[in-house]
CSV table of C-alpha atoms in Angstrom, one decimal:
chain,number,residue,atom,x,y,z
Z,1,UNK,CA,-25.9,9.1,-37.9
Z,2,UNK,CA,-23.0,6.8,-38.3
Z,3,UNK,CA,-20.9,9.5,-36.6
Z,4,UNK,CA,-23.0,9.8,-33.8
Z,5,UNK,CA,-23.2,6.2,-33.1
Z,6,UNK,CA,-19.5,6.0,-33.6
Z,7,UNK,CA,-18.9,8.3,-31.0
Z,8,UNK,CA,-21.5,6.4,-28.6
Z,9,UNK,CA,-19.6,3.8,-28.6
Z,10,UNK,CA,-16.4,4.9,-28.6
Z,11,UNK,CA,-17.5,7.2,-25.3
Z,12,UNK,CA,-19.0,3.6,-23.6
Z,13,UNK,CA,-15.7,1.7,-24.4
Z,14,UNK,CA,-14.0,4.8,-22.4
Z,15,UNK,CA,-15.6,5.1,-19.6
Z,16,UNK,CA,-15.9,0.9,-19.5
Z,17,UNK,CA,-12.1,1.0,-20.0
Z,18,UNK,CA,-10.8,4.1,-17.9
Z,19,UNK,CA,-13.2,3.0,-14.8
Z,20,UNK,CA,-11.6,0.0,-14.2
Z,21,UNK,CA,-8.5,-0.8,-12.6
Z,22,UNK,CA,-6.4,-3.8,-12.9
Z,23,UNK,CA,-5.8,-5.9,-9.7
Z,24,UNK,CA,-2.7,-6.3,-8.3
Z,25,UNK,CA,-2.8,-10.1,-7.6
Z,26,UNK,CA,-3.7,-10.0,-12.1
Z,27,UNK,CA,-0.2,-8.8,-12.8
Z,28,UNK,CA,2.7,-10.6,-14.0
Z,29,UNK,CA,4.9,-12.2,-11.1
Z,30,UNK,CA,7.7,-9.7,-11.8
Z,31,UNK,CA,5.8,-6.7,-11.4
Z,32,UNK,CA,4.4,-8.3,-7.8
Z,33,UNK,CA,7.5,-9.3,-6.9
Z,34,UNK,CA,8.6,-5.9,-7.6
Z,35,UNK,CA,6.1,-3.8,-6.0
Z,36,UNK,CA,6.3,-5.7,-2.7
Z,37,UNK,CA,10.2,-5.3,-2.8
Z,38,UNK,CA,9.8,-1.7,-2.7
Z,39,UNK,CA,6.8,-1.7,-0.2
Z,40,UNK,CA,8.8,-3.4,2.0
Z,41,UNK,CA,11.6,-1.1,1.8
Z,42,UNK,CA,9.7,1.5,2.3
Z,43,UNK,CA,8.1,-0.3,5.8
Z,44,UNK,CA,11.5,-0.9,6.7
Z,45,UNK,CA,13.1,2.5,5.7
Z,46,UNK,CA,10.2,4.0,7.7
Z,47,UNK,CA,10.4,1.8,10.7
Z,48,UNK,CA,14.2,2.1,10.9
Z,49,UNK,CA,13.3,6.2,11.1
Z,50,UNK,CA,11.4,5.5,14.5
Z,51,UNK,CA,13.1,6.8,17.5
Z,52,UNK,CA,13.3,3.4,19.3
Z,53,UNK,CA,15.3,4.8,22.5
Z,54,UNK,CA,12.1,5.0,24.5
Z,55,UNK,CA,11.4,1.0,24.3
Z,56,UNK,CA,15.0,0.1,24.7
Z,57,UNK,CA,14.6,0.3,28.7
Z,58,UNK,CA,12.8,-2.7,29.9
Z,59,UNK,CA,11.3,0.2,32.5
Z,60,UNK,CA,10.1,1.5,30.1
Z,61,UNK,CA,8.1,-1.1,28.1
Z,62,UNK,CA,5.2,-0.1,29.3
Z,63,UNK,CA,1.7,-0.7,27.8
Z,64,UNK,CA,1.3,2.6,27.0
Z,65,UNK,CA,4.7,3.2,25.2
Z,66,UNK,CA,3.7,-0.4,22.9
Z,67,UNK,CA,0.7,0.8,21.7
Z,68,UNK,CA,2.5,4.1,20.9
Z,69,UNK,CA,5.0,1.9,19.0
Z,70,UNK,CA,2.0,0.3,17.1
Z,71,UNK,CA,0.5,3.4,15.8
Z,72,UNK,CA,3.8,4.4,14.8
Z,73,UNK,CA,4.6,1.2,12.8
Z,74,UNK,CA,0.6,1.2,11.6
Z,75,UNK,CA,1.5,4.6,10.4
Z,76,UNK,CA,4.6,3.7,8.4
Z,77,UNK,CA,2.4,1.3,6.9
Z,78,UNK,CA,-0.3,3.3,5.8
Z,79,UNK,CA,2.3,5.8,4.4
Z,80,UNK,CA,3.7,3.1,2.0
Z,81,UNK,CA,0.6,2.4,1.1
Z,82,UNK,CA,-0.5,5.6,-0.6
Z,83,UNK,CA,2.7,6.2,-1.6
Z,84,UNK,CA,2.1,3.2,-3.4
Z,85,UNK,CA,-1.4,4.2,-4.5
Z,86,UNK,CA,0.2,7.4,-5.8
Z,87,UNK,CA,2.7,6.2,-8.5
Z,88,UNK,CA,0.5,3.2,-9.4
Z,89,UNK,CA,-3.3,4.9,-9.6
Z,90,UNK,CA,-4.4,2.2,-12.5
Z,91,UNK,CA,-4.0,-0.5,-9.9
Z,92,UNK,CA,-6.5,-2.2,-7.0
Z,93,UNK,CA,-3.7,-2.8,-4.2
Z,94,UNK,CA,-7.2,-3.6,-1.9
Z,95,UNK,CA,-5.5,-7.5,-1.7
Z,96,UNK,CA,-1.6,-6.7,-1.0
Z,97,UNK,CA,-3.4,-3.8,1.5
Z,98,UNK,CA,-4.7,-6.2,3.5
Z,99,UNK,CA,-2.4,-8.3,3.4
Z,100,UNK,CA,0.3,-5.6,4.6
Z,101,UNK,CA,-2.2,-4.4,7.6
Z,102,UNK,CA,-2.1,-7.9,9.0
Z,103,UNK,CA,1.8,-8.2,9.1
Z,104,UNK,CA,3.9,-8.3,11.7
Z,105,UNK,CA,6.5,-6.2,11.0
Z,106,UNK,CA,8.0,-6.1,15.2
Z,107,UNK,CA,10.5,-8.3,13.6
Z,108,UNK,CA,12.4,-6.2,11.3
């Protein structure tokens, strides 16, 4: 009997503890400060890989070619994001997620 309740209770701890994940904006500084470093790098590694000569050309700055240029960029920014969600599965990124899908990042 002992052994059974034992293992109840070590089967409700599990699935308590393995079900939840910790939130992102919960972890030390450091580790934020980290993650958004290489996030960031990422966005800007994968923005730098755009082929920009299209929008160079004032002619050429249509409306058509910007919203081309968004999806692209919205793209680089959903690709850090899993890539983030990959390597770090034990962690809700729903906060810095939002936060990165409301950025402007036509600056960098």
């Amino acid at each position: 009997m002992k052994k059974i309740i034992s293992i109840l209770f070590i089967s409700v701890f599990l699935l308590f503890s393995c079900g939840s994940k910790t939130k992102f904006q919960d972890l030390p500084i450091e580790k934020q400060e980290t993650i958004v470093k290489e996030v960031y790098e990422k966005i800007q590694n994968g923005i730098s890989s755009i082929d920009m000569s299209s929008y160079t050309n004032q002619a050429n700055l249509t409306e058509d070619n910007l919203k081309k240029l968004s999806e692209q960029m919205d793209k680089v920014v959903d690709s850090a994001i899993e890539d983030l969600k990959k390597s770090n599965k034990d962690i809700d990124f729903s906060v810095l997620e939002e936060r990165l899908k409301n950025e402007d990042f036509k600056s960098m």
